[in-house]
Amino acid sequence: GAGVSQSPSNKVTEKGKDVELRCDPISGHTALYWYRQSLGQGLEFLIYFQGNSAPDKSGLPSDRFSAERTGGSVSTLTIQRTQQEDSAVYLCASSISGTGVGYTFGSGTRLTVV
Amino acid sequence: DAKTTQPPSMDCAEGRAANLPCNHSTISGNEYVYWYRQIHSQGPQYIIHGLKNNETNEMASLIITEDRKSSTLILPHATLRDTAVYYCIVRVNTNAGKSTFGDGTTLTVKP
């Protein structure tokens, strides 16, 4: 597609439920990044994919968070047993390997845990 | 990645140039300076990047000091739509991992 697509755009879930957030990067972009942004805060790195591999998972806040990427394309971020502190905007970005043009971000998924 | 320091906020009059500074005194020789901005409720948008030469594109100009320890993003004729948080980051110019976004500068363009 023309840009990075994220779905859903908004998600309200009950505490304790599992959620899946989807990111569809720009076609041909080999690198994919997940960030989250709590209200009024900066961007917090979660995980980075190069192809289907995740060389850097250092930002995942707990073992309730996991992510996968298949076919070098779509990525899914899963949060198990959601907590209220998980409420944030989850942003996905992609970039072409080696060009240094910069990331293209999606519009994000706003997750609210009630 | 090297750490950056930016003022938390700045104001600019509409139509005037906005000059946003960034300090990156610990930058390494192979690290580039990148600028992004985030307009309220949207994902960040890439603006420009550079290594040591000044750069210009349709959005902005980037001036990097000769010692590379600081840079300035210039919006030549700021409009109300340029009101956003502007992030300066430094990183190696590959896909070798994450970019670290600091708190950025909130630029408010006023009529």
mmCIF file of N, CA, C and O in Angstrom, chain A residues 13-97:
data_model
loop_
_atom_site.group_PDB
_atom_site.id
_atom_site.type_symbol
_atom_site.label_atom_id
_atom_site.label_comp_id
_atom_site.label_asym_id
_atom_site.label_seq_id
_atom_site.Cartn_x
_atom_site.Cartn_y
_atom_site.Cartn_z
ATOM 1 N N THR A 13 -10.691 -2.530 25.507
ATOM 2 C CA THR A 13 -10.744 -3.896 25.997
ATOM 3 C C THR A 13 -10.831 -3.902 27.504
ATOM 4 O O THR A 13 -10.454 -2.931 28.180
ATOM 5 N N GLU A 14 -11.346 -4.995 28.026
ATOM 6 C CA GLU A 14 -11.445 -5.129 29.475
ATOM 7 C C GLU A 14 -10.130 -5.653 30.037
ATOM 8 O O GLU A 14 -9.447 -6.483 29.398
ATOM 9 N N LYS A 15 -9.814 -5.199 31.199
ATOM 10 C CA LYS A 15 -8.617 -5.670 31.894
ATOM 11 C C LYS A 15 -8.617 -7.190 31.951
ATOM 12 O O LYS A 15 -9.642 -7.819 32.266
ATOM 13 N N GLY A 16 -7.456 -7.779 31.621
ATOM 14 C CA GLY A 16 -7.339 -9.234 31.652
ATOM 15 C C GLY A 16 -7.538 -9.909 30.316
ATOM 16 O O GLY A 16 -7.172 -11.082 30.146
ATOM 17 N N LYS A 17 -8.104 -9.198 29.344
ATOM 18 C CA LYS A 17 -8.309 -9.771 28.024
ATOM 19 C C LYS A 17 -7.020 -9.661 27.194
ATOM 20 O O LYS A 17 -6.150 -8.837 27.475
ATOM 21 N N ASP A 18 -6.921 -10.506 26.169
ATOM 22 C CA ASP A 18 -5.811 -10.434 25.231
ATOM 23 C C ASP A 18 -6.217 -9.564 24.032
ATOM 24 O O ASP A 18 -7.384 -9.566 23.626
ATOM 25 N N VAL A 19 -5.220 -8.852 23.473
ATOM 26 C CA VAL A 19 -5.497 -8.062 22.266
ATOM 27 C C VAL A 19 -4.412 -8.306 21.232
ATOM 28 O O VAL A 19 -3.267 -8.614 21.578
ATOM 29 N N GLU A 20 -4.785 -8.158 19.971
ATOM 30 C CA GLU A 20 -3.836 -8.251 18.865
ATOM 31 C C GLU A 20 -3.910 -6.976 18.037
ATOM 32 O O GLU A 20 -4.997 -6.561 17.634
ATOM 33 N N LEU A 21 -2.757 -6.399 17.800
ATOM 34 C CA LEU A 21 -2.665 -5.191 16.998
ATOM 35 C C LEU A 21 -1.902 -5.536 15.728
ATOM 36 O O LEU A 21 -0.864 -6.203 15.776
ATOM 37 N N ARG A 22 -2.390 -5.021 14.609
ATOM 38 C CA ARG A 22 -1.826 -5.407 13.323
ATOM 39 C C ARG A 22 -1.147 -4.236 12.653
ATOM 40 O O ARG A 22 -1.617 -3.091 12.730
ATOM 41 N N CYS A 23 -0.030 -4.539 11.983
ATOM 42 C CA CYS A 23 0.693 -3.525 11.212
ATOM 43 C C CYS A 23 0.990 -4.093 9.829
ATOM 44 O O CYS A 23 1.579 -5.174 9.695
ATOM 45 N N ASP A 24 0.610 -3.339 8.814
ATOM 46 C CA ASP A 24 0.882 -3.705 7.425
ATOM 47 C C ASP A 24 1.848 -2.669 6.862
ATOM 48 O O ASP A 24 1.445 -1.532 6.586
ATOM 49 N N PRO A 25 3.137 -3.015 6.738
ATOM 50 C CA PRO A 25 4.115 -2.006 6.340
ATOM 51 C C PRO A 25 4.047 -1.697 4.846
ATOM 52 O O PRO A 25 3.313 -2.341 4.096
ATOM 53 N N ILE A 26 4.836 -0.727 4.444
ATOM 54 C CA ILE A 26 4.950 -0.409 3.024
ATOM 55 C C ILE A 26 5.609 -1.594 2.308
ATOM 56 O O ILE A 26 6.589 -2.160 2.817
ATOM 57 N N SER A 27 5.067 -1.951 1.169
ATOM 58 C CA SER A 27 5.598 -3.079 0.414
ATOM 59 C C SER A 27 7.081 -2.867 0.103
ATOM 60 O O SER A 27 7.488 -1.797 -0.368
ATOM 61 N N GLY A 28 7.883 -3.892 0.417
ATOM 62 C CA GLY A 28 9.312 -3.804 0.137
ATOM 63 C C GLY A 28 10.149 -3.286 1.297
ATOM 64 O O GLY A 28 11.382 -3.352 1.250
ATOM 65 N N HIS A 29 9.494 -2.784 2.319
ATOM 66 C CA HIS A 29 10.234 -2.317 3.492
ATOM 67 C C HIS A 29 10.600 -3.522 4.354
ATOM 68 O O HIS A 29 9.731 -4.210 4.870
ATOM 69 N N THR A 30 11.910 -3.742 4.521
ATOM 70 C CA THR A 30 12.339 -4.932 5.247
ATOM 71 C C THR A 30 12.378 -4.727 6.757
ATOM 72 O O THR A 30 12.325 -5.682 7.509
ATOM 73 N N ALA A 31 12.510 -3.505 7.194
ATOM 74 C CA ALA A 31 12.587 -3.226 8.628
ATOM 75 C C ALA A 31 11.241 -2.740 9.142
ATOM 76 O O ALA A 31 10.557 -1.948 8.487
ATOM 77 N N LEU A 32 10.871 -3.231 10.321
ATOM 78 C CA LEU A 32 9.594 -2.859 10.930
ATOM 79 C C LEU A 32 9.813 -2.638 12.413
ATOM 80 O O LEU A 32 10.541 -3.392 13.060
ATOM 81 N N TYR A 33 9.202 -1.589 12.937
ATOM 82 C CA TYR A 33 9.406 -1.176 14.331
ATOM 83 C C TYR A 33 8.057 -0.977 15.011
ATOM 84 O O TYR A 33 7.132 -0.442 14.412
ATOM 85 N N TRP A 34 7.999 -1.368 16.265
ATOM 86 C CA TRP A 34 6.852 -1.045 17.113
ATOM 87 C C TRP A 34 7.295 -0.098 18.225
ATOM 88 O O TRP A 34 8.326 -0.327 18.869
ATOM 89 N N TYR A 35 6.516 0.951 18.408
ATOM 90 C CA TYR A 35 6.701 1.899 19.499
ATOM 91 C C TYR A 35 5.360 2.063 20.207
ATOM 92 O O TYR A 35 4.311 1.752 19.638
ATOM 93 N N ARG A 36 5.403 2.555 21.435
ATOM 94 C CA ARG A 36 4.160 2.972 22.058
ATOM 95 C C ARG A 36 4.336 4.344 22.670
ATOM 96 O O ARG A 36 5.448 4.758 23.002
ATOM 97 N N GLN A 37 3.216 5.021 22.794
ATOM 98 C CA GLN A 37 3.221 6.387 23.296
ATOM 99 C C GLN A 37 2.064 6.564 24.260
ATOM 100 O O GLN A 37 0.897 6.552 23.859
ATOM 101 N N SER A 38 2.405 6.700 25.518
ATOM 102 C CA SER A 38 1.384 6.971 26.517
ATOM 103 C C SER A 38 0.979 8.433 26.447
ATOM 104 O O SER A 38 1.724 9.271 25.920
ATOM 105 N N LEU A 39 -0.178 8.768 27.001
ATOM 106 C CA LEU A 39 -0.726 10.112 26.882
ATOM 107 C C LEU A 39 0.269 11.162 27.356
ATOM 108 O O LEU A 39 0.767 11.094 28.481
ATOM 109 N N GLY A 40 0.602 12.099 26.472
ATOM 110 C CA GLY A 40 1.488 13.193 26.823
ATOM 111 C C GLY A 40 2.952 12.819 26.956
ATOM 112 O O GLY A 40 3.761 13.647 27.386
ATOM 113 N N GLN A 41 3.293 11.604 26.557
ATOM 114 C CA GLN A 41 4.669 11.130 26.693
ATOM 115 C C GLN A 41 5.341 10.982 25.326
ATOM 116 O O GLN A 41 4.711 11.108 24.287
ATOM 117 N N GLY A 42 6.628 10.694 25.364
ATOM 118 C CA GLY A 42 7.373 10.461 24.137
ATOM 119 C C GLY A 42 7.201 9.043 23.638
ATOM 120 O O GLY A 42 6.422 8.253 24.171
ATOM 121 N N LEU A 43 7.910 8.720 22.580
ATOM 122 C CA LEU A 43 7.829 7.388 21.971
ATOM 123 C C LEU A 43 8.743 6.416 22.710
ATOM 124 O O LEU A 43 9.918 6.696 22.921
ATOM 125 N N GLU A 44 8.185 5.267 23.046
ATOM 126 C CA GLU A 44 8.924 4.214 23.735
ATOM 127 C C GLU A 44 9.105 3.037 22.778
ATOM 128 O O GLU A 44 8.127 2.455 22.295
ATOM 129 N N PHE A 45 10.348 2.690 22.486
ATOM 130 C CA PHE A 45 10.641 1.586 21.584
ATOM 131 C C PHE A 45 10.212 0.264 22.205
ATOM 132 O O PHE A 45 10.433 0.016 23.399
ATOM 133 N N LEU A 46 9.624 -0.608 21.386
ATOM 134 C CA LEU A 46 9.222 -1.926 21.864
ATOM 135 C C LEU A 46 10.055 -3.026 21.218
ATOM 136 O O LEU A 46 10.708 -3.806 21.892
ATOM 137 N N ILE A 47 10.034 -3.108 19.886
ATOM 138 C CA ILE A 47 10.675 -4.209 19.189
ATOM 139 C C ILE A 47 10.961 -3.807 17.752
ATOM 140 O O ILE A 47 10.279 -2.950 17.188
ATOM 141 N N TYR A 48 11.991 -4.452 17.179
ATOM 142 C CA TYR A 48 12.420 -4.167 15.813
ATOM 143 C C TYR A 48 12.544 -5.483 15.058
ATOM 144 O O TYR A 48 13.085 -6.457 15.586
ATOM 145 N N PHE A 49 12.018 -5.517 13.838
ATOM 146 C CA PHE A 49 12.142 -6.669 12.969
ATOM 147 C C PHE A 49 12.991 -6.310 11.751
ATOM 148 O O PHE A 49 12.837 -5.228 11.168
ATOM 149 N N GLN A 50 13.842 -7.228 11.378
ATOM 150 C CA GLN A 50 14.517 -7.174 10.092
ATOM 151 C C GLN A 50 14.089 -8.441 9.352
ATOM 152 O O GLN A 50 14.496 -9.547 9.732
ATOM 153 N N GLY A 51 13.286 -8.287 8.309
ATOM 154 C CA GLY A 51 12.645 -9.468 7.749
ATOM 155 C C GLY A 51 11.703 -10.046 8.785
ATOM 156 O O GLY A 51 10.954 -9.318 9.445
ATOM 157 N N ASN A 52 11.758 -11.363 8.975
ATOM 158 C CA ASN A 52 10.903 -12.017 9.969
ATOM 159 C C ASN A 52 11.594 -12.181 11.313
ATOM 160 O O ASN A 52 10.973 -12.696 12.261
ATOM 161 N N SER A 53 12.846 -11.770 11.395
ATOM 162 C CA SER A 53 13.599 -11.924 12.639
ATOM 163 C C SER A 53 13.529 -10.656 13.479
ATOM 164 O O SER A 53 13.446 -9.554 12.934
ATOM 165 N N ALA A 54 13.615 -10.827 14.780
ATOM 166 C CA ALA A 54 13.559 -9.693 15.709
ATOM 167 C C ALA A 54 14.889 -9.582 16.448
ATOM 168 O O ALA A 54 15.035 -10.148 17.534
ATOM 169 N N PRO A 55 15.849 -8.852 15.873
ATOM 170 C CA PRO A 55 17.154 -8.753 16.525
ATOM 171 C C PRO A 55 17.120 -7.965 17.831
ATOM 172 O O PRO A 55 18.028 -8.097 18.644
ATOM 173 N N ASP A 56 16.106 -7.157 18.021
ATOM 174 C CA ASP A 56 16.061 -6.314 19.213
ATOM 175 C C ASP A 56 14.640 -6.328 19.782
ATOM 176 O O ASP A 56 13.736 -5.726 19.213
ATOM 177 N N LYS A 57 14.494 -7.028 20.898
ATOM 178 C CA LYS A 57 13.211 -7.084 21.600
ATOM 179 C C LYS A 57 13.319 -6.361 22.929
ATOM 180 O O LYS A 57 12.470 -6.540 23.813
ATOM 181 N N SER A 58 14.352 -5.576 23.081
ATOM 182 C CA SER A 58 14.706 -5.045 24.395
ATOM 183 C C SER A 58 13.648 -4.133 25.007
ATOM 184 O O SER A 58 13.625 -3.934 26.216
ATOM 185 N N GLY A 59 12.770 -3.585 24.170
ATOM 186 C CA GLY A 59 11.786 -2.654 24.693
ATOM 187 C C GLY A 59 10.485 -3.277 25.155
ATOM 188 O O GLY A 59 9.652 -2.594 25.764
ATOM 189 N N LEU A 60 10.287 -4.556 24.910
ATOM 190 C CA LEU A 60 9.043 -5.194 25.352
ATOM 191 C C LEU A 60 8.986 -5.137 26.876
ATOM 192 O O LEU A 60 9.876 -5.639 27.561
ATOM 193 N N PRO A 61 7.925 -4.534 27.443
ATOM 194 C CA PRO A 61 7.930 -4.253 28.885
ATOM 195 C C PRO A 61 7.765 -5.471 29.783
ATOM 196 O O PRO A 61 8.175 -5.416 30.937
ATOM 197 N N SER A 62 7.169 -6.532 29.279
ATOM 198 C CA SER A 62 6.998 -7.731 30.100
ATOM 199 C C SER A 62 6.731 -8.920 29.183
ATOM 200 O O SER A 62 6.567 -8.755 27.968
ATOM 201 N N ASP A 63 6.683 -10.103 29.775
ATOM 202 C CA ASP A 63 6.435 -11.294 28.957
ATOM 203 C C ASP A 63 4.983 -11.390 28.505
ATOM 204 O O ASP A 63 4.609 -12.327 27.803
ATOM 205 N N ARG A 64 4.156 -10.431 28.905
ATOM 206 C CA ARG A 64 2.785 -10.405 28.372
ATOM 207 C C ARG A 64 2.771 -9.873 26.936
ATOM 208 O O ARG A 64 1.781 -10.020 26.235
ATOM 209 N N PHE A 65 3.875 -9.236 26.553
ATOM 210 C CA PHE A 65 3.965 -8.634 25.215
ATOM 211 C C PHE A 65 4.764 -9.555 24.299
ATOM 212 O O PHE A 65 5.842 -10.032 24.667
ATOM 213 N N SER A 66 4.263 -9.762 23.100
ATOM 214 C CA SER A 66 4.992 -10.533 22.098
ATOM 215 C C SER A 66 4.638 -9.987 20.719
ATOM 216 O O SER A 66 3.614 -9.301 20.549
ATOM 217 N N ALA A 67 5.496 -10.266 19.763
ATOM 218 C CA ALA A 67 5.231 -9.812 18.396
ATOM 219 C C ALA A 67 5.818 -10.811 17.430
ATOM 220 O O ALA A 67 6.793 -11.502 17.733
ATOM 221 N N GLU A 68 5.186 -10.883 16.283
ATOM 222 C CA GLU A 68 5.711 -11.714 15.223
ATOM 223 C C GLU A 68 5.514 -11.013 13.889
ATOM 224 O O GLU A 68 4.686 -10.100 13.760
ATOM 225 N N ARG A 69 6.294 -11.465 12.940
ATOM 226 C CA ARG A 69 6.177 -10.937 11.581
ATOM 227 C C ARG A 69 6.289 -12.114 10.626
ATOM 228 O O ARG A 69 7.159 -12.965 10.784
ATOM 229 N N THR A 70 5.399 -12.161 9.681
ATOM 230 C CA THR A 70 5.373 -13.287 8.744
ATOM 231 C C THR A 70 5.525 -12.795 7.311
ATOM 232 O O THR A 70 5.031 -11.710 6.956
ATOM 233 N N GLY A 71 6.228 -13.604 6.512
ATOM 234 C CA GLY A 71 6.394 -13.274 5.103
ATOM 235 C C GLY A 71 7.127 -11.977 4.853
ATOM 236 O O GLY A 71 7.022 -11.397 3.772
ATOM 237 N N GLY A 72 7.869 -11.519 5.877
ATOM 238 C CA GLY A 72 8.575 -10.254 5.724
ATOM 239 C C GLY A 72 7.647 -9.082 5.542
ATOM 240 O O GLY A 72 8.061 -8.011 5.074
ATOM 241 N N SER A 73 6.392 -9.253 5.956
ATOM 242 C CA SER A 73 5.412 -8.193 5.732
ATOM 243 C C SER A 73 4.652 -7.876 7.009
ATOM 244 O O SER A 73 5.202 -7.240 7.900
ATOM 245 N N VAL A 74 3.444 -8.392 7.122
ATOM 246 C CA VAL A 74 2.543 -8.027 8.215
ATOM 247 C C VAL A 74 3.126 -8.436 9.564
ATOM 248 O O VAL A 74 3.724 -9.504 9.715
ATOM 249 N N SER A 75 2.940 -7.580 10.548
ATOM 250 C CA SER A 75 3.362 -7.880 11.908
ATOM 251 C C SER A 75 2.166 -7.763 12.847
ATOM 252 O O SER A 75 1.273 -6.923 12.644
ATOM 253 N N THR A 76 2.181 -8.610 13.870
ATOM 254 C CA THR A 76 1.139 -8.577 14.896
ATOM 255 C C THR A 76 1.797 -8.414 16.253
ATOM 256 O O THR A 76 2.720 -9.163 16.592
ATOM 257 N N LEU A 77 1.329 -7.449 17.006
ATOM 258 C CA LEU A 77 1.756 -7.247 18.390
ATOM 259 C C LEU A 77 0.632 -7.765 19.280
ATOM 260 O O LEU A 77 -0.518 -7.331 19.149
ATOM 261 N N THR A 78 0.962 -8.706 20.148
ATOM 262 C CA THR A 78 -0.038 -9.312 21.036
ATOM 263 C C THR A 78 0.259 -8.919 22.468
ATOM 264 O O THR A 78 1.405 -9.003 22.923
ATOM 265 N N ILE A 79 -0.771 -8.482 23.164
ATOM 266 C CA ILE A 79 -0.671 -8.187 24.590
ATOM 267 C C ILE A 79 -1.626 -9.129 25.305
ATOM 268 O O ILE A 79 -2.840 -9.112 25.076
ATOM 269 N N GLN A 80 -1.076 -9.955 26.175
ATOM 270 C CA GLN A 80 -1.904 -10.898 26.932
ATOM 271 C C GLN A 80 -2.260 -10.302 28.295
ATOM 272 O O GLN A 80 -1.497 -9.515 28.867
ATOM 273 N N ARG A 81 -3.418 -10.691 28.767
ATOM 274 C CA ARG A 81 -3.858 -10.284 30.116
ATOM 275 C C ARG A 81 -3.645 -8.786 30.321
ATOM 276 O O ARG A 81 -2.925 -8.346 31.215
ATOM 277 N N THR A 82 -4.270 -7.991 29.486
ATOM 278 C CA THR A 82 -4.028 -6.551 29.474
ATOM 279 C C THR A 82 -4.266 -5.915 30.840
ATOM 280 O O THR A 82 -5.141 -6.338 31.619
ATOM 281 N N GLN A 83 -3.471 -4.903 31.107
ATOM 282 C CA GLN A 83 -3.561 -4.118 32.328
ATOM 283 C C GLN A 83 -3.846 -2.669 31.949
ATOM 284 O O GLN A 83 -3.593 -2.243 30.819
ATOM 285 N N GLN A 84 -4.323 -1.895 32.907
ATOM 286 C CA GLN A 84 -4.664 -0.507 32.612
ATOM 287 C C GLN A 84 -3.437 0.287 32.164
ATOM 288 O O GLN A 84 -3.557 1.186 31.323
ATOM 289 N N GLU A 85 -2.264 -0.060 32.688
ATOM 290 C CA GLU A 85 -1.064 0.671 32.287
ATOM 291 C C GLU A 85 -0.635 0.378 30.852
ATOM 292 O O GLU A 85 0.275 1.033 30.320
ATOM 293 N N ASP A 86 -1.300 -0.586 30.214
ATOM 294 C CA ASP A 86 -1.016 -0.857 28.800
ATOM 295 C C ASP A 86 -1.720 0.149 27.891
ATOM 296 O O ASP A 86 -1.445 0.190 26.685
ATOM 297 N N SER A 87 -2.614 0.920 28.441
ATOM 298 C CA SER A 87 -3.342 1.911 27.635
ATOM 299 C C SER A 87 -2.355 2.908 27.042
ATOM 300 O O SER A 87 -1.567 3.538 27.757
ATOM 301 N N ALA A 88 -2.384 3.045 25.726
ATOM 302 C CA ALA A 88 -1.440 3.909 25.012
ATOM 303 C C ALA A 88 -1.793 3.858 23.528
ATOM 304 O O ALA A 88 -2.661 3.088 23.108
ATOM 305 N N VAL A 89 -1.081 4.664 22.757
ATOM 306 C CA VAL A 89 -1.139 4.544 21.306
ATOM 307 C C VAL A 89 0.052 3.699 20.869
ATOM 308 O O VAL A 89 1.198 4.001 21.230
ATOM 309 N N TYR A 90 -0.225 2.648 20.142
ATOM 310 C CA TYR A 90 0.815 1.759 19.653
ATOM 311 C C TYR A 90 1.084 2.102 18.189
ATOM 312 O O TYR A 90 0.195 2.027 17.347
ATOM 313 N N LEU A 91 2.338 2.491 17.931
ATOM 314 C CA LEU A 91 2.727 2.969 16.611
ATOM 315 C C LEU A 91 3.652 1.965 15.932
ATOM 316 O O LEU A 91 4.555 1.421 16.560
ATOM 317 N N CYS A 92 3.428 1.761 14.657
ATOM 318 C CA CYS A 92 4.267 0.891 13.847
ATOM 319 C C CYS A 92 4.954 1.751 12.795
ATOM 320 O O CYS A 92 4.365 2.730 12.289
ATOM 321 N N ALA A 93 6.187 1.429 12.480
ATOM 322 C CA ALA A 93 6.927 2.138 11.436
ATOM 323 C C ALA A 93 7.680 1.124 10.598
ATOM 324 O O ALA A 93 8.017 0.035 11.070
ATOM 325 N N SER A 94 7.940 1.475 9.346
ATOM 326 C CA SER A 94 8.752 0.614 8.500
ATOM 327 C C SER A 94 9.760 1.461 7.739
ATOM 328 O O SER A 94 9.600 2.694 7.616
ATOM 329 N N SER A 95 10.811 0.811 7.249
ATOM 330 C CA SER A 95 11.809 1.509 6.445
ATOM 331 C C SER A 95 12.494 0.516 5.506
ATOM 332 O O SER A 95 12.519 -0.684 5.764
ATOM 333 N N ILE A 96 13.037 1.073 4.428
ATOM 334 C CA ILE A 96 13.792 0.270 3.470
ATOM 335 C C ILE A 96 15.182 0.038 4.043
ATOM 336 O O ILE A 96 15.799 0.938 4.586
ATOM 337 N N SER A 97 15.673 -1.149 3.925
ATOM 338 C CA SER A 97 16.978 -1.461 4.469
ATOM 339 C C SER A 97 18.061 -0.639 3.793
ATOM 340 O O SER A 97 18.155 -0.591 2.579
#
